mmCIF file of C-alpha atoms in Angstrom:
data_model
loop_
_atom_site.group_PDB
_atom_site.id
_atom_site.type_symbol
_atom_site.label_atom_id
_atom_site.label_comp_id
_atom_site.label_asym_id
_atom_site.label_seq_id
_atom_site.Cartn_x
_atom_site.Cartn_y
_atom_site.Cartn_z
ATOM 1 C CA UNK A 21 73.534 24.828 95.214
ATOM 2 C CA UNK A 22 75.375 25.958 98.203
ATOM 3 C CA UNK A 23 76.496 29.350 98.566
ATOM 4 C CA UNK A 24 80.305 29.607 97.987
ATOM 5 C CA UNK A 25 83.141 32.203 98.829
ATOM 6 C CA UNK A 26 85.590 31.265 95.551
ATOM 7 C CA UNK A 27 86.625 34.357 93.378
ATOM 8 C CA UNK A 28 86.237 33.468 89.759
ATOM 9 C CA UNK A 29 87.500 35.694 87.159
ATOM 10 C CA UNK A 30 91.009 36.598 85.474
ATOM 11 C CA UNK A 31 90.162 40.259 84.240
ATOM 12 C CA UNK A 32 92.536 42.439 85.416
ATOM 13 C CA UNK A 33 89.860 45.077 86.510
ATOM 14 C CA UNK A 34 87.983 42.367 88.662
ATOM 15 C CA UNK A 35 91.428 40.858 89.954
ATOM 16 C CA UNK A 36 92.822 44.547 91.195
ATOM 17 C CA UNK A 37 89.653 45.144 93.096
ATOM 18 C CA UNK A 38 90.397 41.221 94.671
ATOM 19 C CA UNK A 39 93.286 42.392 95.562
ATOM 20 C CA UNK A 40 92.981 45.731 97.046
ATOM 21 C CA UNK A 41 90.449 43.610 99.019
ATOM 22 C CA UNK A 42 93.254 41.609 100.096
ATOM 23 C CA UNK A 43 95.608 44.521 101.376
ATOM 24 C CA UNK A 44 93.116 46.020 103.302
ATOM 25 C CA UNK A 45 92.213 43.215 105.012
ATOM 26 C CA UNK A 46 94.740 43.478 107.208
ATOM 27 C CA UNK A 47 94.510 46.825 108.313
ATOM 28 C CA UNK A 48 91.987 47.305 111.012
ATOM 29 C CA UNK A 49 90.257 50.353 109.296
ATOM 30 C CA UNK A 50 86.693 50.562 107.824
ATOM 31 C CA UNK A 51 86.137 49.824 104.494
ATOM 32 C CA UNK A 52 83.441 50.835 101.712
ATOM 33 C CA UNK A 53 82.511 48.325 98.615
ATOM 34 C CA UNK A 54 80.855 50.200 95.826
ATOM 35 C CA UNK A 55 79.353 48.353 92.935
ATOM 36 C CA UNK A 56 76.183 47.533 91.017
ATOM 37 C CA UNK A 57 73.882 44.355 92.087
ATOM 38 C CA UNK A 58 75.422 41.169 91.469
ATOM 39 C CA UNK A 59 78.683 42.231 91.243
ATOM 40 C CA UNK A 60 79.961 40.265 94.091
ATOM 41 C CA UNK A 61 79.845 42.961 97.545
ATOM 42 C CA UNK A 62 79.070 40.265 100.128
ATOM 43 C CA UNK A 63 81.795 38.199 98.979
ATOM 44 C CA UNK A 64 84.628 40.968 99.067
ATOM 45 C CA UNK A 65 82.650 41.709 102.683
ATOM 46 C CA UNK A 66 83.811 38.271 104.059
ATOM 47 C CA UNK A 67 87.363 38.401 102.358
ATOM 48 C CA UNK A 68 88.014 41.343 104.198
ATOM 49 C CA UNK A 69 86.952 39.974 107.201
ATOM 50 C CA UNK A 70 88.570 36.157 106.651
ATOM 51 C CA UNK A 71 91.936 37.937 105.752
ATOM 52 C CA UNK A 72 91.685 40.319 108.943
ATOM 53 C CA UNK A 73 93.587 39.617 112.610
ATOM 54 C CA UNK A 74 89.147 39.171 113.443
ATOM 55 C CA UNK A 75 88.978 36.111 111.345
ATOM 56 C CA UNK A 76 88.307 34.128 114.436
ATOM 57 C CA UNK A 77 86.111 36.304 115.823
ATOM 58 C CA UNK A 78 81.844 37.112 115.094
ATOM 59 C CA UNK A 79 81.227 38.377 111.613
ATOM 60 C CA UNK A 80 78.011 40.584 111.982
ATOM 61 C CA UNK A 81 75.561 41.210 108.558
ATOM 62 C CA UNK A 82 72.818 44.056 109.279
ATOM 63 C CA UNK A 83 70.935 44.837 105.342
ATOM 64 C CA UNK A 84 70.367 47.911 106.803
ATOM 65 C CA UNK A 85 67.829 48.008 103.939
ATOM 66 C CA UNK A 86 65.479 45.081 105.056
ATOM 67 C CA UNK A 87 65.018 47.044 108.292
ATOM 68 C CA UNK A 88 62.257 50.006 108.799
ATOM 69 C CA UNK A 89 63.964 53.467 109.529
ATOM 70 C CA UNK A 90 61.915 53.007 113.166
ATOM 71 C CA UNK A 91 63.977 49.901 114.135
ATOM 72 C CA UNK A 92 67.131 50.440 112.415
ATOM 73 C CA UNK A 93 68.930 52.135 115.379
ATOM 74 C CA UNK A 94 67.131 49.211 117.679
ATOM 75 C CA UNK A 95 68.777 46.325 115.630
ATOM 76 C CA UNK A 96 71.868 48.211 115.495
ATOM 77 C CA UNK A 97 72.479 49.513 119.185
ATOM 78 C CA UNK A 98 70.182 47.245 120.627
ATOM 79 C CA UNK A 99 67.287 47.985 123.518
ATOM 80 C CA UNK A 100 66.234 47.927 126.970
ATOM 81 C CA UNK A 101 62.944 46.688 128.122
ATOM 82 C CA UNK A 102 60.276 48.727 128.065
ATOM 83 C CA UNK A 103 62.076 51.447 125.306
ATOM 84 C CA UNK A 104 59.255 51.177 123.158
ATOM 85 C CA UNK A 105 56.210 48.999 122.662
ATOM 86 C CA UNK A 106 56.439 46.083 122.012
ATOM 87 C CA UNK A 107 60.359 45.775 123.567
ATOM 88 C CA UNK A 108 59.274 43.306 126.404
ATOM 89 C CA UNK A 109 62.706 42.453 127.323
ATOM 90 C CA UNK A 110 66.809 44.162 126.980
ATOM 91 C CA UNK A 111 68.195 43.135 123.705
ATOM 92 C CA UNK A 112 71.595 43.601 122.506
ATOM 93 C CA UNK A 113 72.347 45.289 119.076
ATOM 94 C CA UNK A 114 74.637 44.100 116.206
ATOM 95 C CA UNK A 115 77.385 46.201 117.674
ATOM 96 C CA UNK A 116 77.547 44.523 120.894
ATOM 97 C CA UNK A 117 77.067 40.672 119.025
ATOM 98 C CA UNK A 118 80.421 41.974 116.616
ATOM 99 C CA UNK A 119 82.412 42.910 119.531
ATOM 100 C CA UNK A 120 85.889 42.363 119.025
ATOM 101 C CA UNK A 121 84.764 41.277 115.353
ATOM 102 C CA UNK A 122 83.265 42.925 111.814
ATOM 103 C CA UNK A 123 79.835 44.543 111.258
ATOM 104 C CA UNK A 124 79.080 44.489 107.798
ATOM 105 C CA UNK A 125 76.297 47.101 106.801
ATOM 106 C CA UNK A 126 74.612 46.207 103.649
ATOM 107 C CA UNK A 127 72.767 48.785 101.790
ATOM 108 C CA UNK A 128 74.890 51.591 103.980
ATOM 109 C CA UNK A 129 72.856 54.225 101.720
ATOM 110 C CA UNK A 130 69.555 53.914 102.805
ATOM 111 C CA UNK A 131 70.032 54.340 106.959
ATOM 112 C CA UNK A 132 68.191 57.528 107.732
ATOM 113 C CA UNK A 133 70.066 60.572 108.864
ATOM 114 C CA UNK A 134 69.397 59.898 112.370
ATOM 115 C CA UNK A 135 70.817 56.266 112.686
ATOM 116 C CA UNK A 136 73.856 57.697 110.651
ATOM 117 C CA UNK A 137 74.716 60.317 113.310
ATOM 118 C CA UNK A 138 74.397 57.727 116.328
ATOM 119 C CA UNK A 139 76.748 55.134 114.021
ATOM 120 C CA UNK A 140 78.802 58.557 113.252
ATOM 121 C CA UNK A 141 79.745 58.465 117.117
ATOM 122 C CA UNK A 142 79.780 54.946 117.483
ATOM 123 C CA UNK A 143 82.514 55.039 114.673
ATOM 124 C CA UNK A 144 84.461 57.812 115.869
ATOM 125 C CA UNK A 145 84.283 56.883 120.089
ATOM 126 C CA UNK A 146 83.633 52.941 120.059
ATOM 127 C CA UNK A 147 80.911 53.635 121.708
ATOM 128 C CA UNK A 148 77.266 52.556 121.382
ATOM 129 C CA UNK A 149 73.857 53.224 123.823
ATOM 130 C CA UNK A 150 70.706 51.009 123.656
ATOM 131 C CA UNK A 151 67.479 52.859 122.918
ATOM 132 C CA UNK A 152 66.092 53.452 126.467
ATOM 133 C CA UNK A 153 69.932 53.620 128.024
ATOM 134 C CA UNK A 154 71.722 56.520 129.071
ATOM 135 C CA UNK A 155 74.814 54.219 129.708
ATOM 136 C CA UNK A 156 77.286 53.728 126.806
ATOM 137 C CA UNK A 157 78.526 50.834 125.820
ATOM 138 C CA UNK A 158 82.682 50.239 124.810
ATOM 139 C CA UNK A 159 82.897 48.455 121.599
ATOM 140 C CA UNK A 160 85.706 47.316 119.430
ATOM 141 C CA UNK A 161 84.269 46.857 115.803
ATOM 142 C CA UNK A 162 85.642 47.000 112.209
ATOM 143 C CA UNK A 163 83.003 48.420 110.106
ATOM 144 C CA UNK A 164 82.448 46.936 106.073
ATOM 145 C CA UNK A 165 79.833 48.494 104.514
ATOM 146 C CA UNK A 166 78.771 48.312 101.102
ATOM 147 C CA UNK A 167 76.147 50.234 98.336
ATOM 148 C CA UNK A 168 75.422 50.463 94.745
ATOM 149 C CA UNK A 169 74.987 54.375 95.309
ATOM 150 C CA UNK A 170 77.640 57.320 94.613
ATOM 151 C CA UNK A 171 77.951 58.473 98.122
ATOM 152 C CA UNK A 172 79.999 61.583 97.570
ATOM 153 C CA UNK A 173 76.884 62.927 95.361
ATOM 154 C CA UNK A 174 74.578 62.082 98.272
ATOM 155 C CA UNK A 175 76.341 64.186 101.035
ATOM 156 C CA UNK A 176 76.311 66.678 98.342
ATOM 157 C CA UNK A 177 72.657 66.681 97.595
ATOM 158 C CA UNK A 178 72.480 66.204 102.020
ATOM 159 C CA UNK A 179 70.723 62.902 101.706
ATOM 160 C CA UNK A 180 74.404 61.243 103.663
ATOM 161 C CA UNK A 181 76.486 62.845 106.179
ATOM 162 C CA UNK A 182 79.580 63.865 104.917
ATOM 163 C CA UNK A 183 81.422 63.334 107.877
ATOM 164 C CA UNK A 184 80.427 59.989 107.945
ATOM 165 C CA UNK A 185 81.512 59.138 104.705
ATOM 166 C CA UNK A 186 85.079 60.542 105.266
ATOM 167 C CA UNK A 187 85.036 58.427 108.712
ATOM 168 C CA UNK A 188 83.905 55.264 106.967
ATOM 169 C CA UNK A 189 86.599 56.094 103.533
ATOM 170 C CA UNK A 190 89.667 54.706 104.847
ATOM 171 C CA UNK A 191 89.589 52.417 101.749
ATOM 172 C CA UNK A 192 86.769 52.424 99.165
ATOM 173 C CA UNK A 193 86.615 49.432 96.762
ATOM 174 C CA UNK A 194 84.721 50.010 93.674
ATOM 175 C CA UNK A 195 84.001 46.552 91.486
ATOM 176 C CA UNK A 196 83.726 46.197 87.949
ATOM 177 C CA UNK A 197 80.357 45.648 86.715
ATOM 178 C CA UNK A 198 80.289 42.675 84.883
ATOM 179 C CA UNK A 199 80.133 43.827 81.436
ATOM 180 C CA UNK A 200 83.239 45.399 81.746
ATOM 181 C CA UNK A 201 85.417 42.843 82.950
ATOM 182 C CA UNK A 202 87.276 41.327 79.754
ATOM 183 C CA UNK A 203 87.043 37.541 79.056
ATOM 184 C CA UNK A 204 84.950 36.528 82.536
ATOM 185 C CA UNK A 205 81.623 35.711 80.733
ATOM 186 C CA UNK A 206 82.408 32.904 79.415
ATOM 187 C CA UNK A 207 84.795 31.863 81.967
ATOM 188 C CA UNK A 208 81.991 32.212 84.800
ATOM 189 C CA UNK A 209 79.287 31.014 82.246
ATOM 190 C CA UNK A 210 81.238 27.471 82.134
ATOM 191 C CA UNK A 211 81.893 27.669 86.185
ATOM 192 C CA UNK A 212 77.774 27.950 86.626
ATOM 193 C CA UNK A 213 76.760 25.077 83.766
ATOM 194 C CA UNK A 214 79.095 22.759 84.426
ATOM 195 C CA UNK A 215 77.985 22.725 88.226
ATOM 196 C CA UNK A 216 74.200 22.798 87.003
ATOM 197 C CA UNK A 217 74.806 20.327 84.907
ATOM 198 C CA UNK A 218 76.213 17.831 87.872
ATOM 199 C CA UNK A 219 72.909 18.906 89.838
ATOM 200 C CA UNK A 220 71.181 17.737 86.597
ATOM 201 C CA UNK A 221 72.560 14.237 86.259
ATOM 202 C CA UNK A 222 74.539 15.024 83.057
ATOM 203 C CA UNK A 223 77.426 12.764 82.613
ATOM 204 C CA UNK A 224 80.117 15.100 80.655
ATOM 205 C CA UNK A 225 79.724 18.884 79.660
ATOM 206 C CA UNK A 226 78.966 19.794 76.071
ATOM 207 C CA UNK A 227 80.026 22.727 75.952
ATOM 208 C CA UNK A 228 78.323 26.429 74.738
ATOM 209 C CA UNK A 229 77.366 26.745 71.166
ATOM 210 C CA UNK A 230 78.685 29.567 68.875
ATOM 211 C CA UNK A 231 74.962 31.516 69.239
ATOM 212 C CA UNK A 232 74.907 31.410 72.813
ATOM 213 C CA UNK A 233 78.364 32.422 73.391
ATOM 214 C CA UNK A 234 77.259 35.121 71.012
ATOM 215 C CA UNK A 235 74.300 36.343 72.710
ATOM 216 C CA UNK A 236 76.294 36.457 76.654
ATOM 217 C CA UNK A 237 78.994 38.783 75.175
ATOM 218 C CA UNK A 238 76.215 40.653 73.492
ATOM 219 C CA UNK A 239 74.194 41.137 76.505
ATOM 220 C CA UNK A 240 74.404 44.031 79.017
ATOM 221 C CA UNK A 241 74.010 42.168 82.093
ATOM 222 C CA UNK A 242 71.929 44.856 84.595
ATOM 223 C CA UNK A 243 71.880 42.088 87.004
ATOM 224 C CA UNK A 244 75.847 40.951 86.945
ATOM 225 C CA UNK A 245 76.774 37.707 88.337
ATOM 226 C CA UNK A 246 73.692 37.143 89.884
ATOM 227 C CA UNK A 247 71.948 37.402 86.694
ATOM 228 C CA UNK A 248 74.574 35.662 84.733
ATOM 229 C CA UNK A 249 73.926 32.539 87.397
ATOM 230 C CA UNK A 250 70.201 32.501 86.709
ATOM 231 C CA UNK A 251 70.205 32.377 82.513
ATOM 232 C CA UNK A 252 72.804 29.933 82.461
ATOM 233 C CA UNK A 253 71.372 27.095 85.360
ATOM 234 C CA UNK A 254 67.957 27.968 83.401
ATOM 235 C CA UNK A 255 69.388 27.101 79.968
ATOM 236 C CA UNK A 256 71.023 23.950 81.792
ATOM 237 C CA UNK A 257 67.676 22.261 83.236
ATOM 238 C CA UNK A 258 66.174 23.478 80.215
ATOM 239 C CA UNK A 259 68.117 22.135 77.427
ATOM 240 C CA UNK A 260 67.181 18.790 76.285
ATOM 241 C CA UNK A 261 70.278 17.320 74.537
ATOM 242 C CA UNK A 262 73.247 17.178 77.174
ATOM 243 C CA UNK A 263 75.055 15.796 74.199
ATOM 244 C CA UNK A 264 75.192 18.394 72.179
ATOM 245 C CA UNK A 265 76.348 22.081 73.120
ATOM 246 C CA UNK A 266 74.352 24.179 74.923
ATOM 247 C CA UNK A 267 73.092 26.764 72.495
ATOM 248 C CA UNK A 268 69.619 28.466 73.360
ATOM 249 C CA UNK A 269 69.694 31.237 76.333
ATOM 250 C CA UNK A 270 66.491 32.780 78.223
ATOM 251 C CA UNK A 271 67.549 36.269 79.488
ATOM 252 C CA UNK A 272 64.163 36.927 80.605
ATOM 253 C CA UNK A 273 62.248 34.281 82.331
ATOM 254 C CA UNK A 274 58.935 36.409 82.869
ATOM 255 C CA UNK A 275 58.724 35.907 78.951
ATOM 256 C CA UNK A 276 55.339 34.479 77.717
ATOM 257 C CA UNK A 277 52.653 34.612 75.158
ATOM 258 C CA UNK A 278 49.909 33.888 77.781
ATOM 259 C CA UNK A 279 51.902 37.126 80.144
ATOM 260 C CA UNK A 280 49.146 39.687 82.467
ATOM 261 C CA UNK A 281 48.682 42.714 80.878
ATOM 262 C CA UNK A 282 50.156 45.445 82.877
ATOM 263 C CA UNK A 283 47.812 48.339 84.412
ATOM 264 C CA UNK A 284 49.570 50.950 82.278
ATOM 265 C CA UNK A 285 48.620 48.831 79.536
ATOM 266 C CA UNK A 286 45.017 48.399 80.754
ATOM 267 C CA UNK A 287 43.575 50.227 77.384
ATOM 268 C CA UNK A 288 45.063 48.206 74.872
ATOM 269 C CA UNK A 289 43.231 45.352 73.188
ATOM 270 C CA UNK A 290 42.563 42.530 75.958
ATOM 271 C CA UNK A 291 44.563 39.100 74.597
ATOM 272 C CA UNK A 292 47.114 40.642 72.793
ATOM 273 C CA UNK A 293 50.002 38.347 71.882
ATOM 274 C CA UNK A 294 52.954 39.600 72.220
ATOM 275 C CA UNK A 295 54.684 40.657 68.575
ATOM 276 C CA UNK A 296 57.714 39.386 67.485
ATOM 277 C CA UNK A 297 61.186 40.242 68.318
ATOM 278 C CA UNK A 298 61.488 43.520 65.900
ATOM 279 C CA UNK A 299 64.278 43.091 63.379
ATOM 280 C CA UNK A 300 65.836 46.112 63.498
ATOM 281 C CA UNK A 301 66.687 44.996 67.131
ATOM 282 C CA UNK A 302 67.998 42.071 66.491
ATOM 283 C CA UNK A 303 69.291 41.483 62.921
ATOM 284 C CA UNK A 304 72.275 39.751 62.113
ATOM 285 C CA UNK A 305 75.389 42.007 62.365
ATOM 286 C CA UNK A 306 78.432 42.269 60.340
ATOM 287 C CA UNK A 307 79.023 42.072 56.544
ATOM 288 C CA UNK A 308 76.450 40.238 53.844
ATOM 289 C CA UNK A 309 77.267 38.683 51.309
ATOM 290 C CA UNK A 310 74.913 36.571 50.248
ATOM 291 C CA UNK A 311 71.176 38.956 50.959
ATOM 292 C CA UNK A 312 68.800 35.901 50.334
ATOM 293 C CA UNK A 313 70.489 33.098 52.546
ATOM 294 C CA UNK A 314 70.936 35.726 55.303
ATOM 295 C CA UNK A 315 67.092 36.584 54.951
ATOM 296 C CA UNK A 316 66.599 32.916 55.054
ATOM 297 C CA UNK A 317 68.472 32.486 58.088
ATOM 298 C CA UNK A 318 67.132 35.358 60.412
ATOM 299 C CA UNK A 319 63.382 34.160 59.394
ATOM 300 C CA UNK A 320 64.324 30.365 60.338
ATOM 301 C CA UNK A 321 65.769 31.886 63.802
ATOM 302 C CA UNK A 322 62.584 34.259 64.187
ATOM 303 C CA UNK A 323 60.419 31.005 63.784
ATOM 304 C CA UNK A 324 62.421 28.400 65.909
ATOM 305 C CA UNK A 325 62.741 31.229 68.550
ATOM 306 C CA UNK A 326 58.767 31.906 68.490
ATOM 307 C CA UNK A 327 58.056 28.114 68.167
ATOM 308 C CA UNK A 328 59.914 27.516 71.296
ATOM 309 C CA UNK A 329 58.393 30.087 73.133
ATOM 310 C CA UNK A 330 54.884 29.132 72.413
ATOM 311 C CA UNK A 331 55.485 25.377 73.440
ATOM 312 C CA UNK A 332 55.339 24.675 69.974
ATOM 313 C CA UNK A 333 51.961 25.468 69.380
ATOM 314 C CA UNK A 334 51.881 26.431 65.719
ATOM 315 C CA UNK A 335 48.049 28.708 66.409
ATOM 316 C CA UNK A 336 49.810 30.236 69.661
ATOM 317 C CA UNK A 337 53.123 31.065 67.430
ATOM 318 C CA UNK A 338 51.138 32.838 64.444
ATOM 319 C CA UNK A 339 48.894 35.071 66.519
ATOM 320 C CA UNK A 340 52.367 36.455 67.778
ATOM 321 C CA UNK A 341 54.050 36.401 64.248
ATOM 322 C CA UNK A 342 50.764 38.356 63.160
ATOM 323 C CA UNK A 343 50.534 35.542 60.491
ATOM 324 C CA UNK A 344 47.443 33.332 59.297
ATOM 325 C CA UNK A 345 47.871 29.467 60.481
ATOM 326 C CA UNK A 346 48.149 28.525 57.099
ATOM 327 C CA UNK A 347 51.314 30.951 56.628
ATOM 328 C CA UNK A 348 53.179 29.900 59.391
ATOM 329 C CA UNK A 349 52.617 26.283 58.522
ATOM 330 C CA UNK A 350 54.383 26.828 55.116
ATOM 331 C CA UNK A 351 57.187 28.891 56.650
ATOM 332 C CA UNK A 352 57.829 25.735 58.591
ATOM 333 C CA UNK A 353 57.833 23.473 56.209
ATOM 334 C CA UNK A 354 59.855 25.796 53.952
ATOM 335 C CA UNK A 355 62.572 26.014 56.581
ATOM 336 C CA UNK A 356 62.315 22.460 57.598
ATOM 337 C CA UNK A 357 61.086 23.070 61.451
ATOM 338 C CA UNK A 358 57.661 20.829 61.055
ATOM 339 C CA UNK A 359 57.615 18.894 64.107
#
């Protein structure tokens, strides 16, 4: 499953941002991405960059938050031997391997104050000066950086320089989170399980049924794209009829009867199972008419949901329905799930 650089998506909030991406691409100015995880910042990263007079030139990725506040300005400005221990030999920083390119800063928000005011200068002079140098370096560097946090708010509170963030503002583009972009669910949904289901062996592609269509508009989707990806290719390898439509999703795949108790738990009763979904949370919506058969319904979808999350074993499922064995065996057999 190879990492691709393809927009998909025809919401008009997610195409605007693609294109704003497009028009500053050309301009050799920095730009900031803002948006939530999953929601595609890399990938606007490298349009900018592929669109840009730089496209043939080094494309630079520092996740400024992978890095520990003591080496950040090292990786970025680089180092000559001897700076510090363990720096047995002159390296040169991101800045000097994007010459004539674009640095892209992942994560921009959490660089400590002091590598922001050397990247201030390096910014504002094309300049940079390995750790241990007094010489400065010329440069000649676009700058893409990216976060998920509201940087005005930050230089407010002090916790980013505010004269950074105007020098890095040329252009900010903010994506839409996921949930808010009109009609792409399903549209990316089908992208990710038809390509799953290639990777699978199936020969044609069923299809989503009405219930799981249901439950990805329904969902909030913290995660985004990313997350999207995940619960679909799960439900792919996971379904076991590539005949028939794809119709039972797994939003959480940490989900089990036999999960560790967390330590804030550590009181309660050791070998709990886990109770049922409550039905308040997760009743059927709109109008009834007909209160028995839609009672009916909800408990046959409460047991073939519990059923399938206990592997089927029918002890397993009633300690987590709070029911005897001989209970749950008649509601089986009154809805007609008996193995």
């Amino acid at each position: 499953m190879e990492r691709e650089t393809q927009f998909i998506g025809q919401s008009a909030a997610f195409q605007d941002a693609v294109e704003r991406a497009s028009l500053a691409a050309s301009l050799d100015r920095p730009v900031l991405i803002i948006g939530e995880r999953g929601t595609g910042k890399e990938l606007i990263a490298e349009r900018l960059h592929r669109l840009s007079t730089r496209w043939d030139r080094p494309y630079v990725i520092l996740n400024c938050a992978a890095m520990p506040e003591t080496l950040i300005e090292s990786e970025l400005f680089g180092h000559e031997a001897g700076a510090f221990t363990g720096a047995t030999r002159t390296r040169a920083g991101r800045f000097e391997e994007a010459d004539g390119g674009t640095l892209f800063l992942d994560e921009l928000a959490t660089m400590s104050m002091g590598a922001q005011e050397r990247l201030l200068r390096a910014v504002e002079y094309g300049e940079v000066t390995r750790v241990g140098s007094s010489r400065p370096i010329r440069v000649d560097v676009r700058i893409v950086a990216a976060t998920n946090e509201h940087l005005p708010a930050l230089a407010d509170e002090n916790r980013f320089r505010a004269d950074l963030l105007d020098r890095l503002s040329f252009e900010v583009i903010t994506l839409p989170p996921l949930r808010a972009r009109e009609g792409d669910i399903e549209v990316l949904a089908t992208y990710f399980g038809q390509r799953m289901a290639a990777v699978v062996g199936w020969e044609e592609w069923p299809g989503f049924g009405p219930r799981a269509l249901a439950q990805m508009e329904g969902h909030d989707w913290p995660g985004n794209v990313r997350e999207l990806r995940n619960v679909i290719e799960r439900a792919i390898y996971r379904w076991h009829d590539p005949e028939k439509p794809v119709d039972a999703l797994s939003f959480d795949p940490f989900a089990s009867p036999w999960q560790p108790v967390h330590r804030s738990a550590a009181k309660m009763e050791r070998n709990t199972v886990p109770a049922a979904e409550s039905p308040s949370a997760a009743a059927p919506a709109g109008a009834v008419s007909d209160l028995r058969a839609a009672v009916d319904a909800y408990e046959k979808q409460i047991l073939s949901d519990t059923m399938a999350r206990c592997r089927f074993n029918q002890k397993v499922a009633a300690e987590a329905l709070g029911l005897s064995y001989d209970q749950i065996r008649h509601a089986l057999k009154k809805h007609g799930l008996n193995p």
